[in-house]
Amino acid sequence: MDSSHSKDDWLEGAPEKSKPGYLRSLVFTSQAGMVNNMYDSVVWGLLPVLLFDSGLLLEQVAVIVS
C-alpha cells in the first residue's frame, strides 16, 4: 500500500462543484434561503391576520398587504 498520497488527493482534477469549499458555501446559501423564506411566510402570513384582527376591514388589509 502506498502511503505517499494525502487524504485530499482524490480532489485533484475534480470539478469545482465537488470540492468541500464549494459544498460548504452551498449549504450556507441554502440555509440563508430557508431563513429568508421563513421570514417571508411569517410576514405575509401573519401580517394580514394581525391587521384584520386589529379591526381593519378586509379591503383595508388587502390594500396594505398589496
Short mmCIF file of N, CA and C in Angstrom, two decimals:
data_model
loop_
_atom_site.label_atom_id
_atom_site.label_comp_id
_atom_site.label_asym_id
_atom_site.label_seq_id
_atom_site.Cartn_x
_atom_site.Cartn_y
_atom_site.Cartn_z
N MET A 1 0.84 -1.18 0.00
CA MET A 1 0.00 0.00 0.00
C MET A 1 0.89 1.24 0.00
N ASP A 2 0.60 2.17 -0.87
CA ASP A 2 1.41 3.39 -0.99
C ASP A 2 0.83 4.46 -0.07
N SER A 3 1.62 4.89 0.91
CA SER A 3 1.14 5.88 1.88
C SER A 3 1.59 7.29 1.52
N SER A 4 2.10 7.49 0.30
CA SER A 4 2.57 8.82 -0.08
C SER A 4 1.44 9.74 -0.53
N HIS A 5 0.26 9.20 -0.65
CA HIS A 5 -0.88 10.02 -1.06
C HIS A 5 -1.54 10.65 0.16
N SER A 6 -1.92 11.89 0.02
CA SER A 6 -2.64 12.54 1.12
C SER A 6 -4.13 12.22 1.00
N LYS A 7 -4.86 12.53 2.04
CA LYS A 7 -6.29 12.21 2.04
C LYS A 7 -7.07 13.05 1.03
N ASP A 8 -6.50 14.18 0.56
CA ASP A 8 -7.19 15.04 -0.38
C ASP A 8 -6.74 14.85 -1.83
N ASP A 9 -5.96 13.80 -2.09
CA ASP A 9 -5.50 13.55 -3.46
C ASP A 9 -6.66 13.27 -4.41
N TRP A 10 -7.72 12.72 -3.91
CA TRP A 10 -8.85 12.40 -4.77
C TRP A 10 -9.51 13.67 -5.32
N LEU A 11 -9.24 14.83 -4.70
CA LEU A 11 -9.82 16.09 -5.17
C LEU A 11 -9.07 16.69 -6.36
N GLU A 12 -7.84 16.25 -6.57
CA GLU A 12 -7.07 16.79 -7.68
C GLU A 12 -7.75 16.41 -8.99
N GLY A 13 -8.02 17.41 -9.79
CA GLY A 13 -8.68 17.18 -11.07
C GLY A 13 -10.18 17.06 -10.96
N ALA A 14 -10.70 17.12 -9.75
CA ALA A 14 -12.15 17.04 -9.57
C ALA A 14 -12.79 18.36 -9.97
N PRO A 15 -14.02 18.32 -10.47
CA PRO A 15 -14.70 19.57 -10.78
C PRO A 15 -14.87 20.43 -9.53
N GLU A 16 -14.92 21.73 -9.72
CA GLU A 16 -15.02 22.67 -8.59
C GLU A 16 -16.25 22.37 -7.73
N LYS A 17 -17.34 21.92 -8.33
CA LYS A 17 -18.58 21.69 -7.59
C LYS A 17 -18.48 20.54 -6.60
N SER A 18 -17.47 19.70 -6.73
CA SER A 18 -17.35 18.57 -5.81
C SER A 18 -16.34 18.82 -4.70
N LYS A 19 -15.80 20.01 -4.62
CA LYS A 19 -14.80 20.32 -3.60
C LYS A 19 -15.49 20.83 -2.33
N PRO A 20 -14.94 20.52 -1.17
CA PRO A 20 -15.59 20.87 0.11
C PRO A 20 -15.89 22.35 0.29
N GLY A 21 -15.04 23.25 -0.16
CA GLY A 21 -15.29 24.68 0.00
C GLY A 21 -16.55 25.11 -0.74
N TYR A 22 -16.73 24.58 -1.93
CA TYR A 22 -17.92 24.90 -2.71
C TYR A 22 -19.16 24.34 -2.03
N LEU A 23 -19.06 23.10 -1.55
CA LEU A 23 -20.21 22.48 -0.91
C LEU A 23 -20.59 23.21 0.37
N ARG A 24 -19.61 23.67 1.13
CA ARG A 24 -19.87 24.40 2.36
C ARG A 24 -20.61 25.70 2.06
N SER A 25 -20.16 26.42 1.03
CA SER A 25 -20.83 27.68 0.69
C SER A 25 -22.23 27.41 0.15
N LEU A 26 -22.41 26.28 -0.51
CA LEU A 26 -23.73 25.91 -1.00
C LEU A 26 -24.68 25.64 0.17
N VAL A 27 -24.19 25.01 1.22
CA VAL A 27 -25.00 24.75 2.41
C VAL A 27 -25.40 26.06 3.07
N PHE A 28 -24.45 26.99 3.20
CA PHE A 28 -24.76 28.28 3.83
C PHE A 28 -25.76 29.07 2.99
N THR A 29 -25.63 29.01 1.68
CA THR A 29 -26.57 29.70 0.80
C THR A 29 -27.96 29.09 0.93
N SER A 30 -28.02 27.79 0.99
CA SER A 30 -29.30 27.10 1.14
C SER A 30 -29.95 27.44 2.48
N GLN A 31 -29.15 27.49 3.53
CA GLN A 31 -29.68 27.82 4.85
C GLN A 31 -30.18 29.26 4.88
N ALA A 32 -29.45 30.17 4.26
CA ALA A 32 -29.88 31.57 4.21
C ALA A 32 -31.18 31.70 3.43
N GLY A 33 -31.32 30.95 2.37
CA GLY A 33 -32.57 30.97 1.61
C GLY A 33 -33.74 30.44 2.41
N MET A 34 -33.49 29.41 3.20
CA MET A 34 -34.55 28.85 4.04
C MET A 34 -35.00 29.86 5.09
N VAL A 35 -34.06 30.55 5.70
CA VAL A 35 -34.40 31.56 6.71
C VAL A 35 -35.17 32.70 6.05
N ASN A 36 -34.76 33.09 4.86
CA ASN A 36 -35.45 34.15 4.14
C ASN A 36 -36.88 33.73 3.81
N ASN A 37 -37.08 32.51 3.36
CA ASN A 37 -38.42 32.02 3.07
C ASN A 37 -39.28 31.96 4.32
N MET A 38 -38.69 31.57 5.44
CA MET A 38 -39.44 31.52 6.69
C MET A 38 -39.88 32.93 7.09
N TYR A 39 -38.97 33.89 6.96
CA TYR A 39 -39.29 35.28 7.29
C TYR A 39 -40.43 35.79 6.40
N ASP A 40 -40.35 35.51 5.10
CA ASP A 40 -41.40 35.94 4.18
C ASP A 40 -42.74 35.32 4.54
N SER A 41 -42.75 34.04 4.88
CA SER A 41 -44.01 33.39 5.21
C SER A 41 -44.60 33.94 6.50
N VAL A 42 -43.76 34.30 7.45
CA VAL A 42 -44.26 34.90 8.69
C VAL A 42 -44.86 36.27 8.40
N VAL A 43 -44.16 37.08 7.63
CA VAL A 43 -44.64 38.43 7.34
C VAL A 43 -45.91 38.39 6.51
N TRP A 44 -45.90 37.65 5.41
CA TRP A 44 -47.05 37.64 4.51
C TRP A 44 -48.18 36.75 5.01
N GLY A 45 -47.90 35.87 5.94
CA GLY A 45 -48.96 35.03 6.50
C GLY A 45 -49.59 35.62 7.74
N LEU A 46 -48.77 36.18 8.62
CA LEU A 46 -49.30 36.70 9.88
C LEU A 46 -49.73 38.16 9.82
N LEU A 47 -49.07 38.96 9.00
CA LEU A 47 -49.41 40.38 8.93
C LEU A 47 -50.88 40.60 8.57
N PRO A 48 -51.41 39.97 7.53
CA PRO A 48 -52.83 40.18 7.23
C PRO A 48 -53.75 39.71 8.36
N VAL A 49 -53.40 38.62 9.00
CA VAL A 49 -54.22 38.12 10.11
C VAL A 49 -54.21 39.11 11.26
N LEU A 50 -53.04 39.63 11.60
CA LEU A 50 -52.95 40.59 12.70
C LEU A 50 -53.66 41.90 12.36
N LEU A 51 -53.53 42.36 11.13
CA LEU A 51 -54.22 43.59 10.73
C LEU A 51 -55.73 43.41 10.78
N PHE A 52 -56.21 42.29 10.28
CA PHE A 52 -57.65 42.02 10.30
C PHE A 52 -58.15 41.87 11.73
N ASP A 53 -57.34 41.22 12.56
CA ASP A 53 -57.71 41.02 13.96
C ASP A 53 -57.71 42.33 14.74
N SER A 54 -56.94 43.31 14.29
CA SER A 54 -56.90 44.60 14.98
C SER A 54 -58.09 45.48 14.65
N GLY A 55 -58.95 45.03 13.76
CA GLY A 55 -60.18 45.77 13.49
C GLY A 55 -60.26 46.38 12.11
N LEU A 56 -59.25 46.22 11.29
CA LEU A 56 -59.32 46.77 9.93
C LEU A 56 -60.26 45.94 9.08
N LEU A 57 -60.88 46.60 8.12
CA LEU A 57 -61.74 45.89 7.18
C LEU A 57 -60.88 45.08 6.21
N LEU A 58 -61.48 44.06 5.64
CA LEU A 58 -60.76 43.18 4.73
C LEU A 58 -60.20 43.97 3.54
N GLU A 59 -60.95 44.94 3.04
CA GLU A 59 -60.49 45.75 1.92
C GLU A 59 -59.25 46.57 2.32
N GLN A 60 -59.23 47.09 3.53
CA GLN A 60 -58.08 47.85 4.02
C GLN A 60 -56.85 46.96 4.16
N VAL A 61 -57.06 45.77 4.68
CA VAL A 61 -55.95 44.82 4.81
C VAL A 61 -55.40 44.47 3.43
N ALA A 62 -56.29 44.28 2.46
CA ALA A 62 -55.85 43.94 1.10
C ALA A 62 -55.01 45.05 0.50
N VAL A 63 -55.40 46.31 0.74
CA VAL A 63 -54.64 47.44 0.21
C VAL A 63 -53.27 47.51 0.87
N ILE A 64 -53.21 47.32 2.18
CA ILE A 64 -51.94 47.39 2.90
C ILE A 64 -51.00 46.26 2.46
N VAL A 65 -51.52 45.07 2.36
CA VAL A 65 -50.69 43.92 2.02
C VAL A 65 -50.22 43.98 0.57
N SER A 66 -51.10 44.47 -0.30
CA SER A 66 -50.70 44.54 -1.71
C SER A 66 -49.73 45.66 -1.93
#
